[in-house]
N, CA, C and O atoms as a CHARMM CRD file, in Angstrom:
* protein
*
  316
    1    1 MET  N     13.21000  13.99100  21.07600 PROA 1      0.00000
    2    1 MET  CA    12.10700  14.54200  21.64900 PROA 1      0.00000
    3    1 MET  C     10.75400  13.59900  21.75100 PROA 1      0.00000
    4    1 MET  O     10.58700  12.69600  20.93100 PROA 1      0.00000
    5    2 GLU  N     10.03600  13.79300  22.54000 PROA 2      0.00000
    6    2 GLU  CA     9.11400  12.29800  23.35700 PROA 2      0.00000
    7    2 GLU  C      7.89000  13.08800  22.31000 PROA 2      0.00000
    8    2 GLU  O      7.47400  14.17400  21.90600 PROA 2      0.00000
    9    3 ALA  N      7.69000  11.44800  22.24200 PROA 3      0.00000
   10    3 ALA  CA     6.31100  11.14100  21.21100 PROA 3      0.00000
   11    3 ALA  C      5.21800  11.74300  22.35100 PROA 3      0.00000
   12    3 ALA  O      5.33700  11.96200  23.55600 PROA 3      0.00000
   13    4 PHE  N      4.07500  11.90900  21.38500 PROA 4      0.00000
   14    4 PHE  CA     2.91800  12.64000  22.25500 PROA 4      0.00000
   15    4 PHE  C      1.59700  11.65300  21.31300 PROA 4      0.00000
   16    4 PHE  O      1.48000  11.52700  20.09400 PROA 4      0.00000
   17    5 TRP  N      0.78100  11.10000  22.38000 PROA 5      0.00000
   18    5 TRP  CA     0.08700   9.91200  21.75100 PROA 5      0.00000
   19    5 TRP  C     -1.52500  10.47600  22.27900 PROA 5      0.00000
   20    5 TRP  O     -1.49800  10.73500  23.48200 PROA 5      0.00000
   21    6 HSD  N     -2.45900  10.63900  21.84200 PROA 6      0.00000
   22    6 HSD  CA    -3.81400  11.23000  21.16600 PROA 6      0.00000
   23    6 HSD  C     -4.40700   9.81900  21.17100 PROA 6      0.00000
   24    6 HSD  O     -3.90200   8.89600  20.53200 PROA 6      0.00000
   25    7 ARG  N     -5.56500   9.69400  21.96500 PROA 7      0.00000
   26    7 ARG  CA    -6.69700   9.25100  21.63500 PROA 7      0.00000
   27    7 ARG  C     -7.73500   9.69400  21.12300 PROA 7      0.00000
   28    7 ARG  O     -8.08700  10.85900  21.31200 PROA 7      0.00000
   29    8 PHE  N     -8.64400   8.55700  20.12800 PROA 8      0.00000
   30    8 PHE  CA   -10.04700   9.48900  19.38600 PROA 8      0.00000
   31    8 PHE  C    -10.80500  10.27000  20.23300 PROA 8      0.00000
   32    8 PHE  O    -11.63900  11.05500  19.78200 PROA 8      0.00000
   33    9 SER  N    -10.51100  10.07500  21.95700 PROA 9      0.00000
   34    9 SER  CA   -11.64000  11.15200  22.24800 PROA 9      0.00000
   35    9 SER  C    -10.69500  12.49600  21.84200 PROA 9      0.00000
   36    9 SER  O    -11.00700  13.52700  21.24500 PROA 9      0.00000
   37   10 ASP  N     -9.35400  12.03000  22.44300 PROA 10     0.00000
   38   10 ASP  CA    -8.97000  13.76600  21.62900 PROA 10     0.00000
   39   10 ASP  C     -9.15300  14.64100  20.53900 PROA 10     0.00000
   40   10 ASP  O     -9.59400  15.76400  20.29700 PROA 10     0.00000
   41   11 LEU  N     -8.61500  13.62900  19.95400 PROA 11     0.00000
   42   11 LEU  CA    -9.09400  13.97600  18.39300 PROA 11     0.00000
   43   11 LEU  C    -10.63900  14.65100  17.89600 PROA 11     0.00000
   44   11 LEU  O    -10.94600  15.59900  17.17400 PROA 11     0.00000
   45   12 PHE  N    -11.47600  13.55500  18.74600 PROA 12     0.00000
   46   12 PHE  CA   -13.28800  14.42900  18.00700 PROA 12     0.00000
   47   12 PHE  C    -12.93800  15.56900  19.11000 PROA 12     0.00000
   48   12 PHE  O    -12.97800  16.68900  18.60000 PROA 12     0.00000
   49   13 ASP  N    -12.56800  15.57400  20.64500 PROA 13     0.00000
   50   13 ASP  CA   -12.23700  17.21200  20.77300 PROA 13     0.00000
   51   13 ASP  C    -11.97300  18.10800  19.96100 PROA 13     0.00000
   52   13 ASP  O    -12.73300  19.05300  19.74500 PROA 13     0.00000
   53   14 GLN  N    -10.84300  17.93600  19.38900 PROA 14     0.00000
   54   14 GLN  CA   -10.21900  18.22700  19.10300 PROA 14     0.00000
   55   14 GLN  C    -11.26400  19.31400  17.06400 PROA 14     0.00000
   56   14 GLN  O    -11.27500  20.44700  16.58300 PROA 14     0.00000
   57   15 LEU  N    -11.82800  18.02100  16.73500 PROA 15     0.00000
   58   15 LEU  CA   -12.72600  18.56400  16.23900 PROA 15     0.00000
   59   15 LEU  C    -13.80900  19.38300  16.12100 PROA 15     0.00000
   60   15 LEU  O    -14.20800  20.09300  15.19800 PROA 15     0.00000
   61   16 GLY  N    -14.30200  19.11100  17.45600 PROA 16     0.00000
   62   16 GLY  CA   -15.52700  20.06900  17.95400 PROA 16     0.00000
   63   16 GLY  C    -16.52000  18.73500  18.01500 PROA 16     0.00000
   64   16 GLY  O    -17.66200  19.16700  18.17300 PROA 16     0.00000
   65   17 LEU  N    -16.53000  17.36300  17.95500 PROA 17     0.00000
   66   17 LEU  CA   -17.39500  16.42500  17.97400 PROA 17     0.00000
   67   17 LEU  C    -17.32300  16.12100  19.56100 PROA 17     0.00000
   68   17 LEU  O    -16.43200  16.24000  20.40200 PROA 17     0.00000
   69   18 PRO  N    -18.72600  15.65600  19.58900 PROA 18     0.00000
   70   18 PRO  CA   -18.59000  14.89000  20.81500 PROA 18     0.00000
   71   18 PRO  C    -18.05200  13.73500  20.90400 PROA 18     0.00000
   72   18 PRO  O    -17.86600  12.99200  19.93900 PROA 18     0.00000
   73   19 SER  N    -17.65400  13.39700  22.48600 PROA 19     0.00000
   74   19 SER  CA   -15.80700  12.46200  22.67400 PROA 19     0.00000
   75   19 SER  C    -15.99500  11.26700  23.57200 PROA 19     0.00000
   76   19 SER  O    -15.10600  10.55600  24.04100 PROA 19     0.00000
   77   20 ASP  N    -17.57700  11.14000  23.77000 PROA 20     0.00000
   78   20 ASP  CA   -17.62400   9.82000  24.86300 PROA 20     0.00000
   79   20 ASP  C    -18.00200   8.84100  23.95700 PROA 20     0.00000
   80   20 ASP  O    -18.83000   8.84200  23.04600 PROA 20     0.00000
   81   21 VAL  N    -17.27100   8.04400  24.36200 PROA 21     0.00000
   82   21 VAL  CA   -16.97800   6.52800  23.58400 PROA 21     0.00000
   83   21 VAL  C    -18.12300   6.09900  22.66700 PROA 21     0.00000
   84   21 VAL  O    -17.87800   5.79800  21.49900 PROA 21     0.00000
   85   22 GLU  N    -19.93600   6.04400  23.38100 PROA 22     0.00000
   86   22 GLU  CA   -20.46000   6.21900  22.63700 PROA 22     0.00000
   87   22 GLU  C    -20.83400   7.20600  21.27900 PROA 22     0.00000
   88   22 GLU  O    -21.55100   6.89200  20.33000 PROA 22     0.00000
   89   23 SER  N    -20.51000   7.78800  21.38000 PROA 23     0.00000
   90   23 SER  CA   -20.28100   8.83400  20.57000 PROA 23     0.00000
   91   23 SER  C    -19.67800   8.73100  19.24000 PROA 23     0.00000
   92   23 SER  O    -20.06900   8.59300  18.08000 PROA 23     0.00000
   93   24 ILE  N    -18.55700   8.85300  19.87700 PROA 24     0.00000
   94   24 ILE  CA   -17.88300   8.48200  18.76400 PROA 24     0.00000
   95   24 ILE  C    -17.77200   7.00800  18.21700 PROA 24     0.00000
   96   24 ILE  O    -16.92100   6.93000  17.33100 PROA 24     0.00000
   97   25 LYS  N    -18.47700   5.67900  18.54000 PROA 25     0.00000
   98   25 LYS  CA   -19.19600   4.82300  17.97000 PROA 25     0.00000
   99   25 LYS  C    -19.90000   4.98600  16.72000 PROA 25     0.00000
  100   25 LYS  O    -19.64200   4.68100  15.55600 PROA 25     0.00000
  101   26 THR  N    -21.39800   5.87300  17.62300 PROA 26     0.00000
  102   26 THR  CA   -22.14900   6.25500  16.92600 PROA 26     0.00000
  103   26 THR  C    -21.48400   6.85400  15.39100 PROA 26     0.00000
  104   26 THR  O    -21.89500   6.50900  14.28300 PROA 26     0.00000
  105   27 PHE  N    -20.55100   7.66800  15.61200 PROA 27     0.00000
  106   27 PHE  CA   -20.15100   8.47400  14.79100 PROA 27     0.00000
  107   27 PHE  C    -19.19700   7.30500  13.33300 PROA 27     0.00000
  108   27 PHE  O    -19.02000   7.80300  12.22100 PROA 27     0.00000
  109   28 ILE  N    -18.85600   6.26300  13.54800 PROA 28     0.00000
  110   28 ILE  CA   -18.21500   5.66300  13.20400 PROA 28     0.00000
  111   28 ILE  C    -19.09700   4.60700  12.26500 PROA 28     0.00000
  112   28 ILE  O    -18.90100   4.13900  11.14300 PROA 28     0.00000
  113   29 ASP  N    -19.86800   4.49200  12.98000 PROA 29     0.00000
  114   29 ASP  CA   -20.94400   3.53600  12.48900 PROA 29     0.00000
  115   29 ASP  C    -21.89900   3.84300  11.40500 PROA 29     0.00000
  116   29 ASP  O    -22.43600   3.06500  10.61700 PROA 29     0.00000
  117   30 THR  N    -22.02900   5.36400  11.53400 PROA 30     0.00000
  118   30 THR  CA   -23.36100   5.87600  11.06400 PROA 30     0.00000
  119   30 THR  C    -22.34100   6.41300   9.24700 PROA 30     0.00000
  120   30 THR  O    -22.89300   6.41400   8.14600 PROA 30     0.00000
  121   31 HSD  N    -20.53100   6.87200   9.55600 PROA 31     0.00000
  122   31 HSD  CA   -20.61900   7.15400   8.54000 PROA 31     0.00000
  123   31 HSD  C    -19.10700   5.53300   7.62600 PROA 31     0.00000
  124   31 HSD  O    -18.33500   5.69100   6.68000 PROA 31     0.00000
  125   32 SER  N    -19.25000   4.72600   8.18100 PROA 32     0.00000
  126   32 SER  CA   -18.94100   3.69800   7.27300 PROA 32     0.00000
  127   32 SER  C    -19.59500   2.36400   6.86100 PROA 32     0.00000
  128   32 SER  O    -20.28800   1.52200   7.43200 PROA 32     0.00000
  129   33 PRO  N    -19.09600   2.52300   5.66400 PROA 33     0.00000
  130   33 PRO  CA   -17.57700   2.36800   5.07500 PROA 33     0.00000
  131   33 PRO  C    -17.39200   3.51600   4.20300 PROA 33     0.00000
  132   33 PRO  O    -18.08500   3.89400   3.25900 PROA 33     0.00000
  133   34 LEU  N    -16.35100   3.98500   4.68400 PROA 34     0.00000
  134   34 LEU  CA   -15.74300   5.07300   3.87500 PROA 34     0.00000
  135   34 LEU  C    -14.69200   4.16800   2.52500 PROA 34     0.00000
  136   34 LEU  O    -13.71100   3.52800   2.90400 PROA 34     0.00000
  137   35 PRO  N    -14.93700   4.20900   1.48300 PROA 35     0.00000
  138   35 PRO  CA   -14.74600   3.86700   0.28300 PROA 35     0.00000
  139   35 PRO  C    -13.03700   4.42400   0.14300 PROA 35     0.00000
  140   35 PRO  O    -12.53000   5.53800   0.27900 PROA 35     0.00000
  141   36 ASP  N    -12.42400   2.96000  -0.22000 PROA 36     0.00000
  142   36 ASP  CA   -11.13900   3.55200  -0.54300 PROA 36     0.00000
  143   36 ASP  C    -10.88600   4.62600  -1.33000 PROA 36     0.00000
  144   36 ASP  O    -10.37700   5.29900  -0.43300 PROA 36     0.00000
  145   37 SER  N    -10.83500   5.25300  -2.17400 PROA 37     0.00000
  146   37 SER  CA   -11.03900   6.31800  -3.48600 PROA 37     0.00000
  147   37 SER  C    -11.48600   7.28200  -2.93100 PROA 37     0.00000
  148   37 SER  O    -11.61400   8.20400  -3.73600 PROA 37     0.00000
  149   38 VAL  N    -11.97100   7.68200  -1.37400 PROA 38     0.00000
  150   38 VAL  CA   -11.70300   9.03900  -0.70900 PROA 38     0.00000
  151   38 VAL  C    -11.27500   9.18800   0.32100 PROA 38     0.00000
  152   38 VAL  O    -11.36300   8.53200   1.35900 PROA 38     0.00000
  153   39 ARG  N    -10.58200  10.44200  -0.04500 PROA 39     0.00000
  154   39 ARG  CA    -9.48400  10.72400   1.24400 PROA 39     0.00000
  155   39 ARG  C    -10.00700  11.01600   2.15100 PROA 39     0.00000
  156   39 ARG  O    -11.14200  11.45500   1.96200 PROA 39     0.00000
  157   40 LEU  N     -9.60000  10.95900   3.34700 PROA 40     0.00000
  158   40 LEU  CA   -10.45400  11.32200   4.64000 PROA 40     0.00000
  159   40 LEU  C    -11.15000  12.55800   4.78100 PROA 40     0.00000
  160   40 LEU  O    -12.34300  12.83400   4.90500 PROA 40     0.00000
  161   41 GLU  N    -10.27500  13.12300   4.73900 PROA 41     0.00000
  162   41 GLU  CA   -10.63100  15.00000   4.97600 PROA 41     0.00000
  163   41 GLU  C    -11.52700  15.00900   3.92600 PROA 41     0.00000
  164   41 GLU  O    -12.35200  15.77700   4.42000 PROA 41     0.00000
  165   42 GLU  N    -12.12400  14.63200   2.49100 PROA 42     0.00000
  166   42 GLU  CA   -12.69200  14.73800   1.29400 PROA 42     0.00000
  167   42 GLU  C    -13.96800  13.88500   2.11500 PROA 42     0.00000
  168   42 GLU  O    -14.88400  14.00400   1.30100 PROA 42     0.00000
  169   43 ALA  N    -14.43400  13.21800   3.09700 PROA 43     0.00000
  170   43 ALA  CA   -15.05800  12.85400   2.88900 PROA 43     0.00000
  171   43 ALA  C    -16.82500  13.75600   3.59600 PROA 43     0.00000
  172   43 ALA  O    -16.79000  14.88500   4.08400 PROA 43     0.00000
  173   44 ALA  N    -18.15200  12.93200   3.47100 PROA 44     0.00000
  174   44 ALA  CA   -18.74700  14.38400   3.12900 PROA 44     0.00000
  175   44 ALA  C    -19.22600  14.49000   4.62700 PROA 44     0.00000
  176   44 ALA  O    -20.41900  14.76700   4.74700 PROA 44     0.00000
  177   45 CYS  N    -18.42000  14.30000   5.93500 PROA 45     0.00000
  178   45 CYS  CA   -19.15700  14.27300   6.81300 PROA 45     0.00000
  179   45 CYS  C    -18.85500  15.20100   7.49800 PROA 45     0.00000
  180   45 CYS  O    -19.59100  15.72400   8.33400 PROA 45     0.00000
  181   46 TRP  N    -17.01600  15.72800   7.06100 PROA 46     0.00000
  182   46 TRP  CA   -16.54800  17.00400   7.91400 PROA 46     0.00000
  183   46 TRP  C    -17.29200  18.31100   7.27500 PROA 46     0.00000
  184   46 TRP  O    -17.67200  18.37100   6.10500 PROA 46     0.00000
  185   47 ILE  N    -17.43900  19.39100   8.28900 PROA 47     0.00000
  186   47 ILE  CA   -17.66400  20.25100   8.01700 PROA 47     0.00000
  187   47 ILE  C    -16.37000  21.04500   7.14200 PROA 47     0.00000
  188   47 ILE  O    -15.35800  20.50100   7.58600 PROA 47     0.00000
  189   48 PRO  N    -15.91700  22.13600   6.04800 PROA 48     0.00000
  190   48 PRO  CA   -14.63400  22.81400   5.76900 PROA 48     0.00000
  191   48 PRO  C    -13.57800  22.46700   7.08600 PROA 48     0.00000
  192   48 PRO  O    -12.91700  21.43400   6.99000 PROA 48     0.00000
  193   49 GLY  N    -13.43900  23.19400   8.13200 PROA 49     0.00000
  194   49 GLY  CA   -12.53100  23.10000   9.45200 PROA 49     0.00000
  195   49 GLY  C    -12.38500  22.49100  10.02000 PROA 49     0.00000
  196   49 GLY  O    -11.68900  22.67000  11.01900 PROA 49     0.00000
  197   50 GLN  N    -13.04700  21.22600   9.67700 PROA 50     0.00000
  198   50 GLN  CA   -12.44100  20.06300  10.30200 PROA 50     0.00000
  199   50 GLN  C    -11.67900  19.37300   9.23300 PROA 50     0.00000
  200   50 GLN  O    -10.64000  18.84800   9.63200 PROA 50     0.00000
  201   51 ALA  N    -11.88800  19.27400   8.23600 PROA 51     0.00000
  202   51 ALA  CA   -11.58200  18.90500   6.46200 PROA 51     0.00000
  203   51 ALA  C     -9.96400  19.20400   6.90200 PROA 51     0.00000
  204   51 ALA  O     -8.91400  18.56900   7.00400 PROA 51     0.00000
  205   52 GLN  N    -10.58100  20.93100   7.14200 PROA 52     0.00000
  206   52 GLN  CA    -8.75200  21.31900   6.37600 PROA 52     0.00000
  207   52 GLN  C     -7.56200  20.88000   7.97600 PROA 52     0.00000
  208   52 GLN  O     -6.33200  20.86400   7.98400 PROA 52     0.00000
  209   53 MET  N     -8.51100  20.58400   9.12700 PROA 53     0.00000
  210   53 MET  CA    -7.54400  20.50900  10.44900 PROA 53     0.00000
  211   53 MET  C     -7.23800  18.88200  10.16000 PROA 53     0.00000
  212   53 MET  O     -6.77300  18.31900  11.15000 PROA 53     0.00000
  213   54 LEU  N     -7.42000  18.00400   8.94600 PROA 54     0.00000
  214   54 LEU  CA    -7.29400  16.31100   8.92600 PROA 54     0.00000
  215   54 LEU  C     -6.48200  16.77100   7.85300 PROA 54     0.00000
  216   54 LEU  O     -5.76900  15.82400   7.52300 PROA 54     0.00000
  217   55 LYS  N     -6.24400  17.77900   7.14200 PROA 55     0.00000
  218   55 LYS  CA    -5.69500  17.29900   5.77700 PROA 55     0.00000
  219   55 LYS  C     -3.96700  18.16000   6.68800 PROA 55     0.00000
  220   55 LYS  O     -2.81100  17.90400   7.02400 PROA 55     0.00000
  221   56 GLU  N     -4.60300  18.82200   6.67600 PROA 56     0.00000
  222   56 GLU  CA    -3.16900  19.87200   7.17500 PROA 56     0.00000
  223   56 GLU  C     -2.40700  18.68600   8.44800 PROA 56     0.00000
  224   56 GLU  O     -1.38400  18.08600   8.11700 PROA 56     0.00000
  225   57 GLU  N     -2.81600  18.53200   9.39000 PROA 57     0.00000
  226   57 GLU  CA    -2.11200  17.49700  10.09200 PROA 57     0.00000
  227   57 GLU  C     -1.29900  16.41200   9.97700 PROA 57     0.00000
  228   57 GLU  O     -0.36400  16.00400  10.66600 PROA 57     0.00000
  229   58 LEU  N     -2.10900  15.79800   8.43200 PROA 58     0.00000
  230   58 LEU  CA    -1.70700  14.84000   7.80600 PROA 58     0.00000
  231   58 LEU  C     -0.61300  15.15300   7.02800 PROA 58     0.00000
  232   58 LEU  O      0.41600  14.48200   7.10900 PROA 58     0.00000
  233   59 MET  N     -0.70700  16.01400   6.34700 PROA 59     0.00000
  234   59 MET  CA     0.80900  16.93500   5.39700 PROA 59     0.00000
  235   59 MET  C      1.54800  17.22000   6.34300 PROA 59     0.00000
  236   59 MET  O      2.68400  16.83000   6.07100 PROA 59     0.00000
  237   60 LYS  N      1.49300  17.81400   7.55800 PROA 60     0.00000
  238   60 LYS  CA     2.65300  18.16100   8.17400 PROA 60     0.00000
  239   60 LYS  C      3.14700  16.46100   9.13800 PROA 60     0.00000
  240   60 LYS  O      4.04300  16.32200   9.97100 PROA 60     0.00000
  241   61 ASP  N      2.31800  15.56900   8.68300 PROA 61     0.00000
  242   61 ASP  CA     2.63200  14.18800   9.58200 PROA 61     0.00000
  243   61 ASP  C      3.05700  14.68700  11.34900 PROA 61     0.00000
  244   61 ASP  O      4.01800  14.32100  12.02500 PROA 61     0.00000
  245   62 ALA  N      2.08700  15.50300  11.65700 PROA 62     0.00000
  246   62 ALA  CA     2.34000  15.88700  12.84700 PROA 62     0.00000
  247   62 ALA  C      1.62800  14.53600  14.14400 PROA 62     0.00000
  248   62 ALA  O      1.24500  13.39100  13.90600 PROA 62     0.00000
  249   63 ASP  N      1.68900  15.30300  15.49800 PROA 63     0.00000
  250   63 ASP  CA     1.30700  14.28900  16.40600 PROA 63     0.00000
  251   63 ASP  C     -0.27800  13.89700  16.42600 PROA 63     0.00000
  252   63 ASP  O     -0.87400  13.26300  17.29700 PROA 63     0.00000
  253   64 TRP  N     -0.84400  14.51900  15.08100 PROA 64     0.00000
  254   64 TRP  CA    -2.32200  14.02900  15.36000 PROA 64     0.00000
  255   64 TRP  C     -2.20800  12.86300  14.45000 PROA 64     0.00000
  256   64 TRP  O     -2.95500  11.90100  14.62600 PROA 64     0.00000
  257   65 ALA  N     -1.10200  12.87000  13.23800 PROA 65     0.00000
  258   65 ALA  CA    -1.41200  11.79700  11.86300 PROA 65     0.00000
  259   65 ALA  C     -1.78200  10.33700  12.38700 PROA 65     0.00000
  260   65 ALA  O     -2.67700   9.74500  11.78400 PROA 65     0.00000
  261   66 GLU  N     -1.12200   9.67800  13.52900 PROA 66     0.00000
  262   66 GLU  CA    -1.44600   8.43100  14.06800 PROA 66     0.00000
  263   66 GLU  C     -2.96000   8.27900  14.29500 PROA 66     0.00000
  264   66 GLU  O     -3.65800   7.29200  14.06600 PROA 66     0.00000
  265   67 VAL  N     -3.25500   9.27800  14.71400 PROA 67     0.00000
  266   67 VAL  CA    -4.70300   9.19000  15.18700 PROA 67     0.00000
  267   67 VAL  C     -5.90700   9.40100  14.59300 PROA 67     0.00000
  268   67 VAL  O     -6.96000   8.99100  15.08200 PROA 67     0.00000
  269   68 ILE  N     -5.82600  10.05900  13.49500 PROA 68     0.00000
  270   68 ILE  CA    -6.48200  10.51600  12.07000 PROA 68     0.00000
  271   68 ILE  C     -6.21200   8.91100  11.11800 PROA 68     0.00000
  272   68 ILE  O     -7.16100   8.30600  10.61900 PROA 68     0.00000
  273   69 ASP  N     -4.97500   8.50000  11.02900 PROA 69     0.00000
  274   69 ASP  CA    -4.90900   7.09900  10.44600 PROA 69     0.00000
  275   69 ASP  C     -5.67500   6.38500  10.54700 PROA 69     0.00000
  276   69 ASP  O     -6.22000   5.79500   9.61400 PROA 69     0.00000
  277   70 ARG  N     -5.97100   6.22900  12.01700 PROA 70     0.00000
  278   70 ARG  CA    -6.53900   5.13100  12.92900 PROA 70     0.00000
  279   70 ARG  C     -8.13000   4.99000  12.47700 PROA 70     0.00000
  280   70 ARG  O     -8.73200   4.01600  12.02400 PROA 70     0.00000
  281   71 LEU  N     -8.61000   6.43100  12.79400 PROA 71     0.00000
  282   71 LEU  CA    -9.59200   6.77000  12.05500 PROA 71     0.00000
  283   71 LEU  C    -10.46000   6.70300  10.81000 PROA 71     0.00000
  284   71 LEU  O    -11.65300   6.69000  10.50300 PROA 71     0.00000
  285   72 SER  N     -9.28400   6.66800  10.25900 PROA 72     0.00000
  286   72 SER  CA    -9.61600   6.60900   8.51000 PROA 72     0.00000
  287   72 SER  C     -9.70500   5.10600   8.47500 PROA 72     0.00000
  288   72 SER  O    -10.53600   4.62300   7.70500 PROA 72     0.00000
  289   73 LEU  N     -8.72000   4.03700   9.44300 PROA 73     0.00000
  290   73 LEU  CA    -9.02500   2.86700   8.72800 PROA 73     0.00000
  291   73 LEU  C    -10.29800   2.37600  10.00500 PROA 73     0.00000
  292   73 LEU  O    -10.67100   1.24500   9.69200 PROA 73     0.00000
  293   74 ALA  N    -10.73000   2.65400  10.74800 PROA 74     0.00000
  294   74 ALA  CA   -11.95500   2.54200  11.61100 PROA 74     0.00000
  295   74 ALA  C    -12.72700   2.99200  10.42200 PROA 74     0.00000
  296   74 ALA  O    -13.50700   2.07500  10.16400 PROA 74     0.00000
  297   75 LEU  N    -12.88900   4.00200   9.54300 PROA 75     0.00000
  298   75 LEU  CA   -14.26700   4.19900   8.99000 PROA 75     0.00000
  299   75 LEU  C    -14.39800   3.46100   7.37700 PROA 75     0.00000
  300   75 LEU  O    -15.40600   3.35200   6.67800 PROA 75     0.00000
  301   76 ARG  N    -13.20000   3.08100   7.14100 PROA 76     0.00000
  302   76 ARG  CA   -12.99400   2.31200   5.71900 PROA 76     0.00000
  303   76 ARG  C    -13.82200   0.72900   6.35000 PROA 76     0.00000
  304   76 ARG  O    -14.41700   0.13000   5.45500 PROA 76     0.00000
  305   77 ARG  N    -13.88000   0.13600   7.60100 PROA 77     0.00000
  306   77 ARG  CA   -14.21300  -1.07300   7.68100 PROA 77     0.00000
  307   77 ARG  C    -15.42400  -1.77700   7.65300 PROA 77     0.00000
  308   77 ARG  O    -16.26500  -1.50600   8.51000 PROA 77     0.00000
  309   78 SER  N    -15.63400  -2.56700   6.87900 PROA 78     0.00000
  310   78 SER  CA   -17.52600  -2.48400   6.49800 PROA 78     0.00000
  311   78 SER  C    -18.04400  -3.17800   7.35500 PROA 78     0.00000
  312   78 SER  O    -17.54500  -4.13500   7.94700 PROA 78     0.00000
  313   79 SER  N    -19.37300  -2.59600   7.49300 PROA 79     0.00000
  314   79 SER  CA   -20.25700  -2.63100   8.60300 PROA 79     0.00000
  315   79 SER  C    -21.01800  -3.98100   9.20200 PROA 79     0.00000
  316   79 SER  O    -21.76600  -3.88600  10.17500 PROA 79     0.00000
């Protein structure tokens, strides 16, 4: 089975968010730091459909899981 690598821009497209570099940076800067006690899909920045997509893809350990984990780490960094 061939692995598929998604980029942040692919994930932001999938979530229906602006996916250019500056928009992604702004999103991360705006919503950081996400406390360790908050699961990524439970963060206040998501609408229900986005939260559901993140939760389902992580539960399935799907192709999206790696880039979702990277987003989680990026949002947990200190400002």
